[in-house]
Amino acid sequence: MSHNRDALRSVHTLSPSRRRRAATATAALAVLGGLTVGCVPSASASGAHADERHDVVRQRMDRLVRDDEFPAALAAVRGRDGSTRDYTAGVADREDKAKVPADGRVRIGSTTKTFTAVVVLQLVGEGRISLDAPIEKYLRRLVRGEGIDGRHITVRQLLQHTSGLPDYVAAMGGDFFKGRHTYTEPRDLLDLALAQKAKFVPGSKWEYSNTNYLLAGLLIQKVTGRPVAEEITRRVIKPIGLRHTYFPGVGDQDIRGPHPRGYHVAKPGAPMRDITEMDPSWAWAAGQMIATPSDLNRFYSALLGGKLLKPAQLKQMRTTVPASDLWPGARYGLGLISTPLSCGGLVWGHGGDIPGYETRGGATEDGRAASVTVTALPSALPTDQAGQQTAADHVIDFVDTALCE
């Protein structure tokens, strides 16, 4: 990945942060205001060990704001017994220093990809899509470009990021604020991708590209004849009772309900600015959705518990390839990432970055779950590249601590 592309991705990104890639720019120093840290138990958890465990988790939450200088952080942690605690730190609004709402709504970025993949795999289970069929079978003569041919790219390769398709996000421009209120059609985004050269021969390696899930969204719409937002809502959100999760409609630029504001920088070295209100159409099936931490815990727990996919499709989803460019130990399935835990076992989730918000988390086989969101990307923080990388690592470490302590 070139330096210019890295600089661009610090402004426009839907992918989980790459730990091995240092952040590309230093954000200008910004005053964060007073620090507040909270923990709200949604269900009782008793005993000295439980109190010690929650103290450690609170300390990790505190660190994200006090040491790493994220404006705010919020999380939900679910134990094996089903008890849930909500954690908050920082301020929801840097101007009025409002309290961070427990379990507030946030933009979840690429965590949307798991929702999109679930719908595709449901259609596979219904016999309407074949994972190993070329995308050409469903989107005829659409995927063409220099070294790009939809006749040689399978649906599986799209969902697993092994297609070799270039990322449309890389061609969107450097200053996200300039286009924040612009509506973009999916086909226009695809044109941006197809104007670039193929990255590699399909199936020969792994590389994250939002274009894969742009096409997955178009695939869903072609096969069902309905909008992707409607299919995600009907097939995923409603059946498992995600009351605070939604796919923003056309023209919907706000975040409904209680939420912390998100912050970003226009370019390296610029001061943080409020980016909460935006038209997220450019993220679409790759990253447009909004949810709360507790809803994400419910979603991943339901997914692992077999409530959304048939066993054969869930097995395919959890068949992974190495993806250590994301963070050490990461492996990518079909819209699902496995990460080893320090206490043993794996957490299954995804993660998502979108200007203003970074989300990490997932669920385990035994019923634990944790999701955390910070209200700026690490690359927007007022520190040097090493500090930004440390902050990104701390977000991932929070999830590990929450699940292992």
Short mmCIF file of C-alpha atoms in Angstrom, two decimals:
data_model
loop_
_atom_site.label_atom_id
_atom_site.label_comp_id
_atom_site.label_asym_id
_atom_site.label_seq_id
_atom_site.Cartn_x
_atom_site.Cartn_y
_atom_site.Cartn_z
CA MET A 1 0.00 0.00 0.00
CA SER A 2 1.50 3.33 -1.04
CA HIS A 3 2.11 6.25 1.29
CA ASN A 4 -0.51 8.32 -0.56
CA ARG A 5 -3.08 5.58 -0.18
CA ASP A 6 -2.29 5.34 3.54
CA ALA A 7 -2.75 9.08 3.90
CA LEU A 8 -6.09 8.85 2.15
CA ARG A 9 -7.30 5.98 4.31
CA SER A 10 -6.65 8.07 7.42
CA VAL A 11 -9.50 10.26 6.24
CA HIS A 12 -11.76 7.81 4.39
CA THR A 13 -11.78 4.39 5.97
CA LEU A 14 -14.25 1.61 6.53
CA SER A 15 -11.77 -1.09 7.41
CA PRO A 16 -10.68 -2.13 10.88
CA SER A 17 -7.39 -0.39 11.78
CA ARG A 18 -4.20 -2.10 10.69
CA ARG A 19 -2.01 -2.57 13.71
CA ARG A 20 1.14 -3.19 11.72
CA ARG A 21 0.60 -0.01 9.72
CA ALA A 22 1.45 3.12 11.66
CA ALA A 23 -1.16 5.86 11.59
CA THR A 24 -0.41 8.26 8.78
CA ALA A 25 -0.87 11.67 10.28
CA THR A 26 -0.88 13.58 13.53
CA ALA A 27 -4.07 15.44 14.42
CA ALA A 28 -3.69 18.95 15.84
CA LEU A 29 -3.84 19.30 19.62
CA ALA A 30 -7.41 19.60 20.88
CA VAL A 31 -8.79 20.30 24.35
CA LEU A 32 -10.88 17.31 25.46
CA GLY A 33 -12.45 18.84 28.53
CA GLY A 34 -13.12 17.04 31.79
CA LEU A 35 -12.91 13.27 32.11
CA THR A 36 -15.90 11.31 33.35
CA VAL A 37 -15.91 7.56 33.77
CA GLY A 38 -18.99 5.48 34.45
CA CYS A 39 -20.13 1.90 34.77
CA VAL A 40 -23.82 0.99 34.74
CA PRO A 41 -24.77 -2.63 35.54
CA SER A 42 -27.72 -3.72 33.43
CA ALA A 43 -28.00 -6.90 35.48
CA SER A 44 -26.57 -7.71 38.90
CA ALA A 45 -23.13 -9.29 39.27
CA SER A 46 -21.98 -10.07 42.80
CA GLY A 47 -18.85 -11.14 44.62
CA ALA A 48 -15.36 -9.77 45.20
CA HIS A 49 -14.01 -11.37 42.02
CA ALA A 50 -16.73 -9.72 39.94
CA ASP A 51 -15.94 -6.34 41.51
CA GLU A 52 -12.23 -6.75 40.79
CA ARG A 53 -12.97 -7.77 37.22
CA HIS A 54 -15.13 -4.72 36.62
CA ASP A 55 -12.49 -2.47 38.19
CA VAL A 56 -9.95 -3.72 35.64
CA VAL A 57 -12.38 -3.17 32.77
CA ARG A 58 -13.14 0.34 34.05
CA GLN A 59 -9.42 1.09 34.13
CA ARG A 60 -9.08 0.07 30.48
CA MET A 61 -12.04 2.31 29.61
CA ASP A 62 -10.52 5.20 31.55
CA ARG A 63 -7.22 4.78 29.69
CA LEU A 64 -8.85 5.29 26.29
CA VAL A 65 -9.80 8.85 27.24
CA ARG A 66 -7.21 9.83 29.85
CA ASP A 67 -4.10 8.48 28.11
CA ASP A 68 -5.09 8.01 24.47
CA GLU A 69 -7.20 11.21 24.28
CA PHE A 70 -10.25 9.83 22.52
CA PRO A 71 -13.08 12.31 23.18
CA ALA A 72 -15.30 9.50 24.48
CA ALA A 73 -15.59 5.74 24.76
CA LEU A 74 -18.60 3.54 25.43
CA ALA A 75 -18.94 -0.20 25.75
CA ALA A 76 -21.22 -3.07 26.71
CA VAL A 77 -19.85 -6.27 28.22
CA ARG A 78 -21.85 -9.48 28.62
CA GLY A 79 -20.75 -12.27 30.92
CA ARG A 80 -21.27 -16.00 30.63
CA ASP A 81 -24.28 -15.71 32.93
CA GLY A 82 -25.98 -13.20 30.64
CA SER A 83 -25.40 -10.19 32.90
CA THR A 84 -24.45 -7.01 31.07
CA ARG A 85 -22.58 -3.90 32.14
CA ASP A 86 -22.41 -0.64 30.23
CA TYR A 87 -19.23 1.45 30.49
CA THR A 88 -18.62 5.07 29.48
CA ALA A 89 -15.74 7.54 29.64
CA GLY A 90 -15.11 11.06 28.41
CA VAL A 91 -17.71 13.49 27.12
CA ALA A 92 -20.39 13.06 24.47
CA ASP A 93 -19.89 16.62 23.19
CA ARG A 94 -16.60 18.46 23.41
CA GLU A 95 -18.38 21.81 23.50
CA ASP A 96 -21.01 21.37 26.22
CA LYS A 97 -19.25 18.47 28.02
CA ALA A 98 -22.46 16.42 28.02
CA LYS A 99 -22.33 13.01 29.67
CA VAL A 100 -21.77 10.01 27.38
CA PRO A 101 -25.05 8.08 27.11
CA ALA A 102 -24.76 4.51 28.36
CA ASP A 103 -25.19 2.17 25.39
CA GLY A 104 -25.61 5.09 23.01
CA ARG A 105 -25.98 4.74 19.27
CA VAL A 106 -22.90 5.05 17.06
CA ARG A 107 -21.92 4.59 13.43
CA ILE A 108 -20.51 1.06 13.26
CA GLY A 109 -18.66 1.30 9.93
CA SER A 110 -17.47 -2.03 8.59
CA THR A 111 -19.28 -4.02 11.26
CA THR A 112 -22.06 -3.58 8.69
CA LYS A 113 -20.21 -6.14 6.57
CA THR A 114 -21.21 -8.98 8.87
CA PHE A 115 -24.87 -8.03 8.47
CA THR A 116 -24.47 -7.94 4.69
CA ALA A 117 -22.66 -11.29 4.68
CA VAL A 118 -25.40 -12.89 6.80
CA VAL A 119 -28.04 -11.92 4.23
CA VAL A 120 -25.94 -13.29 1.35
CA LEU A 121 -25.42 -16.54 3.25
CA GLN A 122 -29.13 -16.82 4.05
CA LEU A 123 -29.76 -16.58 0.32
CA VAL A 124 -27.13 -19.29 -0.19
CA GLY A 125 -29.03 -21.47 2.28
CA GLU A 126 -32.22 -20.84 0.32
CA GLY A 127 -30.55 -22.01 -2.90
CA ARG A 128 -30.77 -18.58 -4.52
CA ILE A 129 -27.01 -17.85 -4.53
CA SER A 130 -24.03 -20.18 -4.93
CA LEU A 131 -20.89 -19.20 -3.03
CA ASP A 132 -18.60 -20.57 -5.70
CA ALA A 133 -20.47 -19.14 -8.67
CA PRO A 134 -18.88 -16.18 -10.43
CA ILE A 135 -20.45 -12.82 -9.63
CA GLU A 136 -21.02 -12.58 -13.37
CA LYS A 137 -23.87 -15.08 -13.00
CA TYR A 138 -25.87 -12.50 -11.03
CA LEU A 139 -24.46 -9.13 -12.11
CA ARG A 140 -23.89 -9.67 -15.81
CA ARG A 141 -21.25 -7.57 -17.59
CA LEU A 142 -21.01 -5.24 -14.59
CA VAL A 143 -17.63 -6.17 -13.10
CA ARG A 144 -15.11 -5.24 -15.79
CA GLY A 145 -11.88 -3.26 -15.71
CA GLU A 146 -8.14 -3.47 -16.18
CA GLY A 147 -7.34 -6.99 -15.03
CA ILE A 148 -10.87 -7.23 -13.61
CA ASP A 149 -13.41 -9.74 -14.91
CA GLY A 150 -16.52 -10.79 -13.00
CA ARG A 151 -16.45 -14.13 -14.78
CA HIS A 152 -13.39 -15.05 -12.70
CA ILE A 153 -14.44 -13.66 -9.29
CA THR A 154 -16.67 -15.79 -7.08
CA VAL A 155 -19.19 -14.72 -4.46
CA ARG A 156 -17.03 -16.38 -1.81
CA GLN A 157 -14.02 -14.32 -2.89
CA LEU A 158 -16.04 -11.13 -2.50
CA LEU A 159 -17.13 -12.01 1.03
CA GLN A 160 -13.61 -13.11 2.03
CA HIS A 161 -11.67 -10.22 0.45
CA THR A 162 -9.72 -12.50 -1.89
CA SER A 163 -11.14 -11.04 -5.12
CA GLY A 164 -8.28 -8.71 -5.99
CA LEU A 165 -10.72 -5.85 -6.54
CA PRO A 166 -9.36 -2.35 -5.82
CA ASP A 167 -10.99 -0.36 -3.04
CA TYR A 168 -13.31 2.43 -4.17
CA VAL A 169 -12.58 4.30 -0.92
CA ALA A 170 -9.04 4.91 -2.16
CA ALA A 171 -10.37 7.08 -4.98
CA MET A 172 -12.76 9.24 -2.96
CA GLY A 173 -10.49 12.20 -2.25
CA GLY A 174 -8.56 13.49 0.74
CA ASP A 175 -10.92 15.81 2.63
CA PHE A 176 -13.98 13.94 3.84
CA PHE A 177 -15.65 17.09 5.14
CA LYS A 178 -16.07 18.45 1.61
CA GLY A 179 -18.42 15.65 0.61
CA ARG A 180 -20.00 14.85 3.94
CA HIS A 181 -23.48 15.97 2.84
CA THR A 182 -23.34 14.46 -0.66
CA TYR A 183 -25.51 11.47 -1.55
CA THR A 184 -23.71 8.84 -3.63
CA GLU A 185 -25.25 6.00 -5.61
CA PRO A 186 -23.67 2.53 -5.24
CA ARG A 187 -23.04 2.28 -8.97
CA ASP A 188 -21.06 5.54 -8.87
CA LEU A 189 -18.90 4.08 -6.11
CA LEU A 190 -18.36 0.95 -8.20
CA ASP A 191 -17.20 3.12 -11.10
CA LEU A 192 -14.50 4.57 -8.83
CA ALA A 193 -13.24 1.08 -8.09
CA LEU A 194 -13.35 -0.23 -11.64
CA ALA A 195 -11.35 2.74 -12.91
CA GLN A 196 -8.38 1.27 -11.01
CA LYS A 197 -6.28 -1.77 -11.86
CA ALA A 198 -6.90 -5.14 -10.25
CA LYS A 199 -4.72 -5.68 -7.18
CA PHE A 200 -4.02 -9.38 -7.78
CA VAL A 201 -5.37 -12.52 -9.42
CA PRO A 202 -8.62 -13.58 -7.71
CA GLY A 203 -8.01 -16.16 -5.00
CA SER A 204 -4.24 -15.68 -4.88
CA LYS A 205 -4.06 -13.61 -1.68
CA TRP A 206 -6.07 -11.67 0.91
CA GLU A 207 -6.51 -7.89 0.91
CA TYR A 208 -9.30 -5.83 2.43
CA SER A 209 -11.44 -3.94 -0.09
CA ASN A 210 -14.77 -2.22 0.56
CA THR A 211 -15.64 -2.81 -3.10
CA ASN A 212 -16.28 -6.46 -2.28
CA TYR A 213 -19.19 -5.55 -0.02
CA LEU A 214 -20.46 -2.90 -2.38
CA LEU A 215 -20.93 -5.76 -4.84
CA ALA A 216 -22.41 -7.97 -2.13
CA GLY A 217 -25.05 -5.32 -1.59
CA LEU A 218 -25.80 -5.13 -5.31
CA LEU A 219 -25.97 -8.93 -5.37
CA ILE A 220 -28.59 -8.97 -2.59
CA GLN A 221 -30.70 -6.43 -4.42
CA LYS A 222 -30.45 -8.27 -7.73
CA VAL A 223 -31.46 -11.63 -6.26
CA THR A 224 -34.23 -10.40 -3.95
CA GLY A 225 -35.52 -7.45 -5.95
CA ARG A 226 -35.57 -5.41 -2.74
CA PRO A 227 -33.26 -2.73 -1.22
CA VAL A 228 -30.36 -4.08 0.82
CA ALA A 229 -31.44 -2.02 3.85
CA GLU A 230 -34.86 -3.66 3.77
CA GLU A 231 -33.40 -7.15 3.52
CA ILE A 232 -30.99 -6.57 6.43
CA THR A 233 -33.84 -5.18 8.52
CA ARG A 234 -36.28 -7.99 7.65
CA ARG A 235 -33.83 -10.88 7.85
CA VAL A 236 -31.50 -9.83 10.67
CA ILE A 237 -32.47 -6.79 12.73
CA LYS A 238 -36.11 -7.63 13.46
CA PRO A 239 -35.89 -11.41 14.00
CA ILE A 240 -33.36 -11.10 16.83
CA GLY A 241 -34.80 -7.92 18.35
CA LEU A 242 -32.09 -5.34 17.68
CA ARG A 243 -34.20 -2.40 18.85
CA HIS A 244 -31.51 0.24 18.48
CA THR A 245 -29.93 -0.87 15.20
CA TYR A 246 -30.84 0.48 11.78
CA PHE A 247 -29.66 1.09 8.25
CA PRO A 248 -30.04 4.85 7.61
CA GLY A 249 -32.41 5.69 4.79
CA VAL A 250 -31.74 7.95 1.82
CA GLY A 251 -31.06 11.45 3.10
CA ASP A 252 -30.79 10.38 6.74
CA GLN A 253 -27.70 12.22 8.00
CA ASP A 254 -28.34 12.25 11.75
CA ILE A 255 -28.00 9.56 14.39
CA ARG A 256 -31.36 8.88 16.00
CA GLY A 257 -31.68 8.59 19.75
CA PRO A 258 -29.04 9.18 22.45
CA HIS A 259 -25.52 9.21 21.02
CA PRO A 260 -22.07 10.70 21.52
CA ARG A 261 -20.80 13.03 18.83
CA GLY A 262 -18.01 11.81 16.54
CA TYR A 263 -14.87 13.77 15.64
CA HIS A 264 -12.46 13.74 12.73
CA VAL A 265 -9.75 15.76 11.00
CA ALA A 266 -9.97 17.22 7.49
CA LYS A 267 -6.31 16.48 6.81
CA PRO A 268 -3.17 15.51 8.72
CA GLY A 269 -2.35 18.13 11.32
CA ALA A 270 -5.77 19.78 11.25
CA PRO A 271 -7.82 20.24 14.43
CA MET A 272 -10.59 17.80 15.33
CA ARG A 273 -14.04 18.79 14.09
CA ASP A 274 -17.52 17.38 14.66
CA ILE A 275 -18.40 14.87 11.91
CA THR A 276 -21.52 13.37 13.52
CA GLU A 277 -23.90 14.56 10.83
CA MET A 278 -23.02 13.10 7.45
CA ASP A 279 -24.58 11.35 4.49
CA PRO A 280 -23.32 7.77 4.94
CA SER A 281 -24.43 6.61 1.49
CA TRP A 282 -20.79 6.32 0.41
CA ALA A 283 -20.39 3.49 2.94
CA TRP A 284 -23.62 1.65 1.95
CA ALA A 285 -23.51 -2.16 2.33
CA ALA A 286 -19.85 -1.93 3.38
CA GLY A 287 -20.36 0.36 6.37
CA GLN A 288 -23.51 2.51 6.62
CA MET A 289 -25.27 1.09 9.69
CA ILE A 290 -25.88 2.50 13.17
CA ALA A 291 -26.19 0.44 16.38
CA THR A 292 -25.46 0.33 20.10
CA PRO A 293 -22.76 -1.76 21.78
CA SER A 294 -25.34 -4.02 23.46
CA ASP A 295 -27.14 -4.63 20.17
CA LEU A 296 -23.84 -5.66 18.58
CA ASN A 297 -23.29 -8.12 21.43
CA ARG A 298 -26.76 -9.53 20.86
CA PHE A 299 -26.13 -9.77 17.12
CA TYR A 300 -22.84 -11.67 17.33
CA SER A 301 -24.15 -13.93 20.08
CA ALA A 302 -27.21 -14.77 18.00
CA LEU A 303 -25.04 -15.40 14.95
CA LEU A 304 -22.68 -17.78 16.77
CA GLY A 305 -25.68 -19.41 18.41
CA GLY A 306 -27.14 -20.45 15.07
CA LYS A 307 -30.13 -18.13 15.18
CA LEU A 308 -29.41 -16.45 11.84
CA LEU A 309 -27.79 -19.07 9.62
CA LYS A 310 -28.16 -22.77 8.95
CA PRO A 311 -25.24 -24.89 10.21
CA ALA A 312 -23.74 -25.36 6.74
CA GLN A 313 -23.65 -21.61 6.05
CA LEU A 314 -22.37 -20.74 9.53
CA LYS A 315 -19.55 -23.23 9.00
CA GLN A 316 -18.65 -21.55 5.71
CA MET A 317 -18.75 -18.15 7.37
CA ARG A 318 -16.31 -19.33 10.02
CA THR A 319 -13.86 -20.88 7.56
CA THR A 320 -11.03 -18.37 7.67
CA VAL A 321 -7.83 -17.27 5.97
CA PRO A 322 -4.94 -15.34 7.57
CA ALA A 323 -5.59 -11.59 7.82
CA SER A 324 -2.83 -10.39 10.12
CA ASP A 325 -2.71 -7.06 8.28
CA LEU A 326 -5.70 -6.17 10.45
CA TRP A 327 -4.06 -7.04 13.80
CA PRO A 328 -1.94 -9.93 15.09
CA GLY A 329 -3.69 -13.28 14.91
CA ALA A 330 -6.67 -12.04 12.92
CA ARG A 331 -8.25 -14.45 10.45
CA TYR A 332 -11.03 -13.52 8.02
CA GLY A 333 -14.00 -15.72 7.20
CA LEU A 334 -17.00 -14.55 5.22
CA GLY A 335 -17.68 -11.16 6.78
CA LEU A 336 -16.48 -12.44 10.15
CA ILE A 337 -13.10 -12.05 11.88
CA SER A 338 -11.65 -14.39 14.49
CA THR A 339 -9.12 -13.05 16.99
CA PRO A 340 -7.27 -15.11 19.62
CA LEU A 341 -7.85 -14.09 23.24
CA SER A 342 -5.10 -13.84 25.84
CA CYS A 343 -7.09 -16.24 28.05
CA GLY A 344 -7.52 -18.80 25.28
CA GLY A 345 -10.17 -19.32 22.67
CA LEU A 346 -11.39 -16.89 20.04
CA VAL A 347 -13.60 -13.85 19.81
CA TRP A 348 -15.68 -13.68 16.63
CA GLY A 349 -16.69 -10.25 15.35
CA HIS A 350 -15.58 -7.70 12.81
CA GLY A 351 -14.87 -4.12 13.80
CA GLY A 352 -15.41 -0.96 11.84
CA ASP A 353 -13.86 2.45 11.20
CA ILE A 354 -15.74 5.39 9.77
CA PRO A 355 -14.88 9.07 10.30
CA GLY A 356 -15.92 9.90 13.85
CA TYR A 357 -16.17 6.37 15.24
CA GLU A 358 -14.11 3.22 15.68
CA THR A 359 -15.79 0.02 16.90
CA ARG A 360 -14.28 -3.30 18.02
CA GLY A 361 -15.76 -6.39 19.63
CA GLY A 362 -17.54 -9.67 19.15
CA ALA A 363 -18.70 -12.80 20.97
CA THR A 364 -17.28 -16.11 22.15
CA GLU A 365 -18.53 -19.68 21.97
CA ASP A 366 -19.49 -19.72 25.65
CA GLY A 367 -21.75 -16.68 25.62
CA ARG A 368 -19.39 -13.84 26.49
CA ALA A 369 -19.54 -10.69 24.36
CA ALA A 370 -18.01 -7.22 24.36
CA SER A 371 -18.30 -4.21 22.07
CA VAL A 372 -16.56 -0.85 22.42
CA THR A 373 -16.67 2.35 20.39
CA VAL A 374 -14.43 5.41 20.59
CA THR A 375 -15.53 8.71 19.07
CA ALA A 376 -12.58 9.38 16.77
CA LEU A 377 -10.32 7.30 14.60
CA PRO A 378 -6.85 6.77 16.06
CA SER A 379 -5.38 8.66 13.08
CA ALA A 380 -7.30 11.77 14.19
CA LEU A 381 -5.83 11.86 17.70
CA PRO A 382 -3.53 14.72 18.78
CA THR A 383 -0.37 12.64 19.09
CA ASP A 384 2.39 11.22 16.95
CA GLN A 385 2.18 8.04 14.87
CA ALA A 386 3.43 5.85 17.70
CA GLY A 387 0.79 7.30 20.02
CA GLN A 388 -1.93 6.72 17.45
CA GLN A 389 -0.84 3.12 17.04
CA THR A 390 -0.82 2.61 20.79
CA ALA A 391 -4.34 4.03 21.00
CA ALA A 392 -5.54 1.63 18.29
CA ASP A 393 -3.97 -1.26 20.21
CA HIS A 394 -5.69 -0.13 23.41
CA VAL A 395 -9.12 -0.33 21.78
CA ILE A 396 -8.48 -3.96 20.87
CA ASP A 397 -6.98 -4.61 24.30
CA PHE A 398 -10.18 -3.36 25.94
CA VAL A 399 -12.13 -6.13 24.22
CA ASP A 400 -9.59 -8.75 25.30
CA THR A 401 -9.66 -7.51 28.90
CA ALA A 402 -13.46 -7.36 29.01
CA LEU A 403 -13.72 -10.96 27.81
CA CYS A 404 -10.82 -12.42 29.78
CA GLU A 405 -10.81 -10.74 33.21
#
